[in-house]
Coordinates of C-alpha atoms and ligand atoms in Angstrom, one line a residue:
M1 CA 0.0 0.0 0.0
S2 CA 1.2 3.5 -0.8
L3 CA 1.4 6.2 1.9
A4 CA -1.5 7.9 0.3
G5 CA -3.5 4.7 0.6
T6 CA -2.5 4.0 4.2
L7 CA -2.4 7.4 5.9
D8 CA -4.5 10.6 5.6
V9 CA -3.4 13.7 3.6
R10 CA -5.1 16.7 1.9
P11 CA -5.8 15.7 -1.7
G12 CA -3.9 17.8 -4.2
E13 CA -2.4 17.8 -7.6
D14 CA -0.2 14.9 -8.7
A15 CA 3.3 16.0 -9.2
N16 CA 4.8 16.2 -12.7
V17 CA 8.4 17.2 -11.9
I18 CA 11.9 16.4 -13.2
L19 CA 14.8 16.6 -10.9
R20 CA 17.5 17.2 -13.5
R21 CA 20.9 15.7 -12.9
A22 CA 20.3 14.9 -9.2
T23 CA 22.6 12.6 -7.3
V24 CA 20.2 9.9 -6.4
L25 CA 20.8 7.8 -3.3
D26 CA 18.5 5.1 -2.0
P27 CA 20.6 2.4 -0.3
V28 CA 17.6 0.1 0.4
A29 CA 16.6 0.0 -3.3
G30 CA 20.3 -0.2 -4.3
I31 CA 20.2 3.1 -6.3
E32 CA 23.2 5.4 -6.4
G33 CA 24.2 7.7 -9.3
V34 CA 23.4 10.8 -11.2
H35 CA 20.0 10.7 -12.9
D36 CA 17.1 12.7 -14.1
V37 CA 14.4 11.7 -11.6
V38 CA 11.2 11.8 -13.7
I39 CA 8.1 12.1 -11.5
R40 CA 4.9 11.7 -13.6
D41 CA 1.4 11.8 -12.2
G42 CA 2.8 11.4 -8.7
R43 CA 4.9 8.4 -9.3
I44 CA 8.6 7.8 -10.0
A45 CA 8.2 7.1 -13.8
E46 CA 11.9 6.6 -14.5
L47 CA 15.5 7.4 -13.5
A48 CA 16.7 8.6 -16.8
A49 CA 20.3 9.3 -17.9
P50 CA 21.3 12.8 -16.9
G51 CA 19.8 15.5 -19.1
E52 CA 17.7 12.9 -21.0
G53 CA 14.4 12.8 -19.0
A54 CA 11.5 13.8 -21.2
A55 CA 10.2 17.1 -19.8
E56 CA 7.0 18.0 -21.7
G57 CA 4.7 19.9 -19.4
A58 CA 6.7 19.0 -16.3
E59 CA 8.2 21.4 -13.8
V60 CA 12.0 21.2 -14.1
V61 CA 14.3 21.4 -11.2
E62 CA 17.9 22.0 -12.0
A63 CA 19.2 19.7 -9.3
E64 CA 22.8 19.3 -10.4
G65 CA 25.0 18.9 -7.3
M66 CA 21.9 18.2 -5.1
H67 CA 20.9 14.9 -3.6
A68 CA 17.6 13.1 -4.1
F69 CA 16.8 10.7 -1.2
P70 CA 13.7 8.7 -0.4
A71 CA 11.7 11.2 1.7
F72 CA 11.8 10.6 5.5
F73 CA 9.3 9.0 7.8
D74 CA 8.9 10.1 11.4
P75 CA 7.0 7.6 13.6
H76 CA 7.0 10.0 16.7
V77 CA 5.4 13.5 16.4
H78 CA 3.2 15.5 18.8
L79 CA 0.7 17.5 16.8
R80 CA -0.9 18.8 20.0
T81 CA -4.5 18.6 18.6
P82 CA -7.0 18.4 20.1
G83 CA -6.5 20.7 23.1
H84 CA -3.2 22.6 22.6
E85 CA -3.5 24.1 19.2
H86 CA -1.7 27.2 20.4
K87 CA 1.4 24.9 20.3
E88 CA 0.8 23.1 17.0
D89 CA -2.0 21.6 14.9
V90 CA -2.3 19.3 11.9
E91 CA -1.6 22.1 9.5
T92 CA 1.4 23.6 11.1
G93 CA 2.9 20.3 12.2
T94 CA 2.7 18.7 8.8
R95 CA 4.1 21.9 7.2
A96 CA 7.1 21.6 9.5
A97 CA 7.4 17.9 8.5
A98 CA 7.3 18.8 4.8
A99 CA 10.0 21.4 5.4
G100 CA 12.1 18.7 7.0
G101 CA 11.9 16.4 4.0
Y102 CA 9.3 14.1 5.5
C103 CA 6.7 12.3 3.5
G104 CA 4.8 10.8 6.4
I105 CA 4.5 11.1 10.2
L106 CA 2.7 9.4 13.0
A107 CA 1.0 11.5 15.6
M108 CA 1.0 10.6 19.3
A109 CA -2.2 10.3 21.2
N110 CA -1.4 12.3 24.5
T111 CA -3.6 15.2 23.5
E112 CA -6.3 16.8 25.6
P113 CA -8.4 14.8 25.7
P114 CA -6.3 11.9 24.7
V115 CA -7.2 10.0 21.5
S116 CA -9.0 7.1 23.2
T117 CA -12.2 6.5 21.1
A118 CA -13.0 5.7 17.5
A119 CA -14.8 9.1 17.2
D120 CA -11.5 10.8 18.3
V121 CA -9.6 8.9 15.6
S122 CA -12.2 9.6 12.9
A123 CA -12.2 13.4 13.7
L124 CA -8.4 13.6 13.4
R125 CA -8.4 11.7 10.2
E126 CA -10.9 14.1 8.8
Q127 CA -8.7 17.0 9.9
A128 CA -5.7 15.5 8.1
R129 CA -7.7 15.0 4.9
A130 CA -8.7 18.7 5.1
G131 CA -5.3 20.2 5.9
A132 CA -2.3 17.9 6.1
S133 CA 0.6 18.7 3.8
V134 CA 2.1 15.2 4.2
P135 CA 0.3 11.9 5.1
V136 CA -0.4 11.5 8.8
G137 CA -1.2 8.3 10.8
F138 CA -2.8 8.6 14.2
L139 CA -2.0 6.4 17.2
A140 CA -4.6 5.8 19.8
T141 CA -3.9 5.4 23.5
V142 CA -3.4 1.9 25.0
T143 CA -5.3 2.8 28.2
R144 CA -8.5 4.8 28.5
G145 CA -7.6 8.5 29.0
M146 CA -4.0 7.4 29.5
E147 CA -4.9 6.5 33.1
G148 CA -3.0 3.3 32.9
E149 CA -5.9 1.1 34.2
E150 CA -8.5 0.1 31.6
L151 CA -7.6 -0.8 28.0
T152 CA -9.2 1.2 25.2
E153 CA -11.5 -0.6 22.7
M154 CA -8.4 -1.5 20.7
V155 CA -10.3 -3.5 18.0
E156 CA -12.7 -0.7 17.4
L157 CA -9.9 1.8 17.3
R158 CA -8.1 -0.2 14.7
E159 CA -11.3 -0.4 12.6
A160 CA -11.5 3.4 12.8
G161 CA -8.0 3.6 11.3
A162 CA -5.7 3.9 14.3
V163 CA -2.2 3.0 13.0
G164 CA -1.1 1.7 16.3
F165 CA -1.2 2.4 20.1
S166 CA 0.8 4.4 22.5
D167 CA 0.4 6.1 25.9
D168 CA 3.5 8.1 25.0
G169 CA 4.1 10.9 27.5
L170 CA 3.6 8.2 30.2
P171 CA 4.7 4.7 30.7
I172 CA 2.3 1.8 31.1
V173 CA 3.2 1.2 34.8
S174 CA 1.1 -2.0 35.4
A175 CA 2.6 -5.2 34.0
R176 CA -0.8 -6.8 34.1
V177 CA -2.3 -4.0 31.9
M178 CA 0.7 -4.2 29.5
L179 CA 0.2 -8.0 29.1
R180 CA -3.5 -7.6 28.4
A181 CA -2.7 -4.9 25.8
L182 CA -0.3 -7.3 24.1
Q183 CA -2.9 -10.0 24.0
Y184 CA -5.4 -7.6 22.3
Q185 CA -2.7 -6.4 19.9
R186 CA -2.3 -10.0 18.7
L187 CA -6.0 -10.0 17.8
C188 CA -6.2 -6.6 16.1
G189 CA -2.7 -5.7 14.9
G190 CA -1.2 -2.3 15.3
T191 CA 2.2 -1.9 16.9
I192 CA 2.3 -0.7 20.5
A193 CA 4.8 2.1 20.9
L194 CA 6.3 2.5 24.4
H195 CA 7.5 5.4 26.4
E196 CA 9.7 3.4 28.8
E197 CA 10.2 4.9 32.2
D198 CA 9.8 3.4 35.7
P199 CA 8.2 6.3 37.6
E200 CA 9.5 4.9 40.9
L201 CA 13.0 5.4 39.6
S202 CA 12.6 8.6 37.6
G203 CA 10.7 10.2 40.5
A204 CA 10.9 14.0 40.3
G205 CA 14.0 13.9 38.1
V206 CA 14.5 16.7 35.6
M207 CA 17.7 15.6 33.9
H208 CA 20.1 12.6 33.6
E209 CA 21.3 11.3 37.0
G210 CA 25.1 11.6 37.1
P211 CA 28.0 14.0 37.8
V212 CA 26.3 16.9 36.0
S213 CA 23.0 16.6 37.9
A214 CA 25.0 16.4 41.1
A215 CA 27.0 19.5 40.2
L216 CA 23.9 21.4 39.4
G217 CA 22.0 20.2 42.4
L218 CA 19.1 19.0 40.1
A219 CA 17.1 15.8 40.7
G220 CA 18.2 13.1 38.2
V221 CA 16.6 10.3 36.2
P222 CA 18.9 7.2 36.2
S223 CA 19.4 5.3 33.0
V224 CA 18.0 2.2 34.6
A225 CA 14.6 3.9 34.9
E226 CA 14.4 3.3 31.1
S227 CA 16.3 0.0 30.6
T228 CA 14.5 -2.0 33.3
M229 CA 11.1 -1.2 31.8
I230 CA 12.3 -2.1 28.3
A231 CA 13.5 -5.5 29.8
R232 CA 10.1 -6.1 31.4
D233 CA 8.2 -5.3 28.2
A234 CA 10.5 -7.3 26.0
A235 CA 9.9 -10.3 28.2
L236 CA 6.1 -9.7 28.1
A237 CA 6.2 -9.3 24.3
A238 CA 8.2 -12.6 24.0
Y239 CA 5.7 -14.3 26.3
E240 CA 2.8 -13.2 24.1
G241 CA 4.5 -13.3 20.7
A242 CA 3.4 -9.6 20.4
R243 CA 5.0 -6.7 18.6
I244 CA 6.4 -3.7 20.4
H245 CA 8.3 -0.5 19.4
V246 CA 10.5 1.2 21.9
Q247 CA 10.4 5.0 21.7
H248 CA 13.2 7.5 22.2
L249 CA 15.9 5.2 23.3
S250 CA 18.4 7.2 25.4
A251 CA 20.7 5.0 27.4
A252 CA 23.5 2.5 26.8
E253 CA 21.8 0.0 29.1
S254 CA 18.7 0.2 27.0
V255 CA 20.6 -0.4 23.8
E256 CA 22.0 -3.6 25.4
V257 CA 18.5 -4.8 26.4
V258 CA 17.0 -4.2 22.9
R259 CA 20.0 -5.8 21.2
A260 CA 19.7 -8.9 23.4
A261 CA 15.9 -9.1 22.8
K262 CA 16.3 -8.9 19.1
A263 CA 19.0 -11.6 19.2
A264 CA 16.5 -13.8 21.2
G265 CA 13.9 -13.3 18.4
V266 CA 11.5 -10.9 20.2
R267 CA 9.4 -8.8 17.9
I268 CA 10.9 -5.5 19.0
S269 CA 12.0 -2.3 17.2
A270 CA 13.5 0.9 18.4
E271 CA 14.0 4.6 17.6
A272 CA 16.5 7.3 18.6
S273 CA 16.0 11.0 18.4
P274 CA 18.4 13.5 16.8
H275 CA 18.8 15.3 20.1
H276 CA 19.9 12.1 21.9
L277 CA 22.2 11.3 19.0
C278 CA 23.9 14.8 19.0
L279 CA 23.8 16.1 22.6
T280 CA 24.8 15.1 26.1
D281 CA 23.8 16.2 29.6
E282 CA 26.8 18.7 29.5
E283 CA 24.4 21.0 27.6
V284 CA 22.2 21.2 30.7
R285 CA 24.9 23.2 32.5
S286 CA 23.4 26.2 30.4
L287 CA 20.2 25.6 32.4
D288 CA 18.3 26.4 29.1
P289 CA 15.1 24.3 29.3
R290 CA 13.9 25.5 25.9
R291 CA 16.6 23.6 24.1
F292 CA 17.8 21.0 26.6
K293 CA 15.0 19.8 28.8
T294 CA 13.6 16.6 27.4
N295 CA 12.1 13.3 28.5
P296 CA 14.0 11.0 28.5
P297 CA 16.8 13.4 29.4
L298 CA 20.0 14.0 27.5
R299 CA 22.5 11.5 28.8
R300 CA 26.3 10.8 29.0
E301 CA 28.7 10.7 26.0
T302 CA 28.9 6.9 26.5
D303 CA 25.1 6.7 26.0
R304 CA 25.3 8.9 22.9
Q305 CA 28.1 6.6 21.5
A306 CA 26.0 3.5 22.2
L307 CA 23.0 5.0 20.3
I308 CA 25.3 5.8 17.3
E309 CA 26.6 2.2 17.4
A310 CA 22.9 1.0 17.6
L311 CA 22.1 3.1 14.6
R312 CA 25.0 1.5 12.7
D313 CA 24.2 -2.2 13.6
G314 CA 20.4 -1.8 13.2
T315 CA 19.5 -2.3 16.9
V316 CA 17.9 1.1 16.3
E317 CA 16.2 1.0 12.9
C318 CA 15.0 4.5 12.7
V319 CA 15.4 8.2 13.6
A320 CA 12.3 9.7 15.3
T321 CA 12.2 13.3 16.3
D322 CA 9.7 13.2 19.2
H323 CA 8.8 16.6 17.9
A324 CA 7.3 18.2 21.0
P325 CA 6.2 21.8 20.5
H326 CA 5.8 24.1 23.5
Q327 CA 5.1 27.8 23.8
A328 CA 7.6 30.2 25.4
E329 CA 5.7 30.6 28.6
E330 CA 6.1 26.9 29.4
K331 CA 9.8 27.1 28.7
E332 CA 10.8 30.5 30.0
V333 CA 10.7 29.4 33.6
P334 CA 13.3 27.8 35.9
F335 CA 14.7 24.5 34.6
E336 CA 12.9 22.3 37.2
Q337 CA 9.5 23.8 36.3
A338 CA 9.8 23.9 32.5
A339 CA 7.8 21.7 30.1
M340 CA 9.8 18.7 28.7
G341 CA 10.4 18.3 25.0
V342 CA 11.9 20.0 21.9
T343 CA 10.9 20.4 18.3
G344 CA 12.8 18.6 15.6
L345 CA 11.0 18.0 12.3
E346 CA 12.5 20.9 10.4
T347 CA 16.1 20.2 11.5
A348 CA 16.5 16.4 11.9
F349 CA 18.2 15.7 8.7
A350 CA 20.4 18.8 8.6
A351 CA 21.4 18.3 12.3
L352 CA 22.4 14.7 11.8
H353 CA 24.1 15.4 8.5
T354 CA 26.1 18.2 10.2
E355 CA 26.9 16.4 13.5
L356 CA 27.3 12.8 12.4
V357 CA 27.9 12.6 8.6
L358 CA 30.2 15.5 8.0
P359 CA 32.7 14.5 10.7
G360 CA 32.7 10.9 9.3
T361 CA 31.0 9.3 12.3
I362 CA 28.3 7.6 10.1
G363 CA 27.9 7.4 6.3
L364 CA 25.3 9.4 4.4
G365 CA 23.7 6.2 3.1
L366 CA 23.1 4.9 6.7
L367 CA 21.5 8.2 7.7
V368 CA 19.2 8.2 4.7
E369 CA 18.2 4.6 5.4
R370 CA 17.5 5.3 9.1
M371 CA 15.6 8.6 8.3
A372 CA 13.0 6.5 6.4
G373 CA 13.2 3.5 8.7
G374 CA 10.2 4.6 10.9
A375 CA 7.6 3.3 8.5
A376 CA 8.3 -0.5 8.6
P377 CA 7.9 -1.0 12.4
F378 CA 4.2 0.2 11.9
G379 CA 3.6 -2.0 8.9
I380 CA 3.7 1.0 6.5
E381 CA 5.5 0.7 3.2
R382 CA 8.9 2.3 3.2
P383 CA 9.4 5.3 0.9
S384 CA 11.5 4.2 -2.2
L385 CA 12.9 5.8 -5.3
A386 CA 12.6 2.6 -7.3
P387 CA 10.7 3.3 -10.6
G388 CA 7.0 2.6 -10.3
S389 CA 6.9 3.7 -6.7
E390 CA 4.6 6.5 -5.4
A391 CA 6.8 9.6 -5.5
N392 CA 8.2 10.3 -2.0
V393 CA 11.4 12.4 -2.5
A394 CA 13.5 14.7 -0.4
L395 CA 15.8 16.9 -2.6
C396 CA 18.6 18.2 -0.4
D397 CA 21.5 20.6 -1.0
L398 CA 24.2 19.1 1.2
A399 CA 26.4 22.2 0.9
A400 CA 23.8 24.8 1.9
E401 CA 24.6 26.5 5.2
W402 CA 21.8 28.0 7.3
T403 CA 21.2 29.2 10.8
V404 CA 18.2 27.6 12.5
G405 CA 15.4 30.0 13.3
E406 CA 16.8 32.9 11.3
D407 CA 13.9 32.7 8.9
G408 CA 11.4 31.6 11.5
Y409 CA 9.8 28.1 11.7
E410 CA 6.9 26.4 10.0
S411 CA 6.0 24.9 13.4
R412 CA 3.9 27.1 15.6
S413 CA 6.4 26.7 18.5
Q414 CA 10.0 27.7 18.7
N415 CA 11.6 25.3 21.2
S416 CA 14.0 23.8 18.7
W417 CA 17.0 22.2 20.3
C418 CA 18.9 23.5 17.2
A419 CA 17.8 27.2 17.6
G420 CA 20.6 29.4 16.7
R421 CA 22.8 26.6 15.4
A422 CA 24.6 26.8 12.1
L423 CA 23.8 23.6 10.1
T424 CA 25.0 22.3 6.8
G425 CA 22.6 20.6 4.4
R426 CA 19.1 21.8 3.6
V427 CA 15.9 20.3 2.2
M428 CA 15.0 22.2 -1.0
V429 CA 12.0 20.3 -2.2
T430 CA 9.8 17.6 -0.7
V431 CA 7.5 15.4 -2.7
A432 CA 5.1 13.4 -0.4
A433 CA 2.6 10.8 -1.5
G434 CA 3.0 12.1 -5.1
Q435 CA 2.4 15.8 -4.3
V436 CA 4.9 18.6 -4.0
A437 CA 4.6 19.3 -0.3
F438 CA 7.4 21.8 0.2
R439 CA 9.8 24.0 -1.7
L440 CA 12.2 26.3 -0.1
R441 CA 11.0 29.9 -0.6
S442 CA 14.2 31.0 -2.4
F443 CA 14.2 28.0 -4.6
S444 CA 12.1 28.0 -7.7
L445 CA 10.9 25.3 -10.1
G446 CA 10.8 26.1 -13.8
V447 CA 8.2 24.8 -16.3
A448 CA 9.7 23.3 -19.4
T449 CA 8.5 24.5 -22.7
Ligands
ZN501 ZN1 7.8 9.9 25.4
ZN502 ZN1 6.8 11.8 22.6

C-alpha cells in the first residue's frame, strides 16, 4: 500500500516534476548515481540518464549537485491537537514535516483529551484530509484516558483507522495492563509504541542522573529507569508473541536490552531522536530548558556513542524526532518547572548530517536509510525511489549552510534544540505521496516548454 492509501493527507495535484541531474541515493533500493528523476502523475516514472528525462509539461528542477533521497518518515510526532492548538496543529505540524523532508509522520495520542475513542480517531483523520501537507497516521492510547488502568477498545480503534497504540508521555506502569494490551494487539494488529520509564526510579528527576546533575543540584533520572522497563516489556512481548516498538531510546543499558531481545527473536524495534544522538547532559549546564529539557533526558557521552553504534548495527532501525512543541511561557521558567520536549521536524536531517555525517561518524547512506526507517515498524510501506513507486522524495542541498530559526519556523512553536545553530545541508523540495509538499522559498521550479 502507498502512503496515500494508508495514511491521511489533503488531496492535491499529482506532481509532474523532473529533478534534472540529481545525485540519487536510495541504499535500500540499491540506487546510487546521477539521474534525471522523472516524476509523472505522482509516481517515479523513471530514473533517466542525466539530461535525458522527457520534460514535456513537467516542472523542471535544475538539481545538479543536489541529492535526491527517499523522503523521510517520522514515527513519533506530537501535533498537539485536540486541546493545545496554540502549540501546534495538523496544518502547522505537517508543514514543519514537509520542510524537514518528511513524506509521512505518526501523531501521538497524548492530546487533551487523549485519543481514546473511535470518534476521536475519525475526527483527526478528517482534519488530516482537510489540511495535512504530508500523510499522517494517528495512534490511539493503549489505556482509556491514559490513566493506565483500563484498556481502550483496541479492536474498534483499529477499525476506525488507528495505525497503532501508545500512551507516550507516560509509561504503562502496570505489567498486568501491559500484558493484556499485548494480548489484544495480537488480535487486532497495530504496533504498540512504548515510552519506557519506571516512575518509581525517575521520580521528580528533571535531567540525567550523574555527575552533571550532582554538580547542578538537580534531581536526576537514572538510565535504569528506562532499561528496566524495556526489559520487562521485551519479556512480556516474548511471552505473548506480540509486537512492540521502543520510543526515544536514550541509554547504553537500553541499547543492550534491545539488542539482546532482538537476538532472542523478540518482535521489537527501536527509535532514537536526533537530540539524543547529538547532545549530552553537558548541555544542561546552560540551564536552558527551551533547548535542553527533554524526557527521556539527554545522557552521557557513552550513551550517545551507544546510540550511534545501535544506529549502525540496526539495533535502532529509525530516527524519530519526538517533535514536542511548547510555547515560550512553558519554557521560559526555571529548569525544574519547564515543560519537557523539543521540536525537531525541520532540523532532523540537517542536524544529523552536520553532527554525524560530515565528521565521518556515520555514512550518508546509513543516515538516509534510518531517516526513512520509521515506517516499517508500523507495517507501513517504506518510501522508495525505485521506478514505479509512489513519489516520496527529499531533494537536499548538502552544501547549503543556514542558521536555524533565522527565517522563523513552520512549526507554531520555537523550542527547537537547534535554535541558533549553524547547520550544513538543507531540504530544498519535498514530494510526499505524489504531491509537491514543500519547496524552499528562495528555490524555484521552472516549467519546461
Ligand atoms: Zn515519550
Ligand atoms: Zn513523545
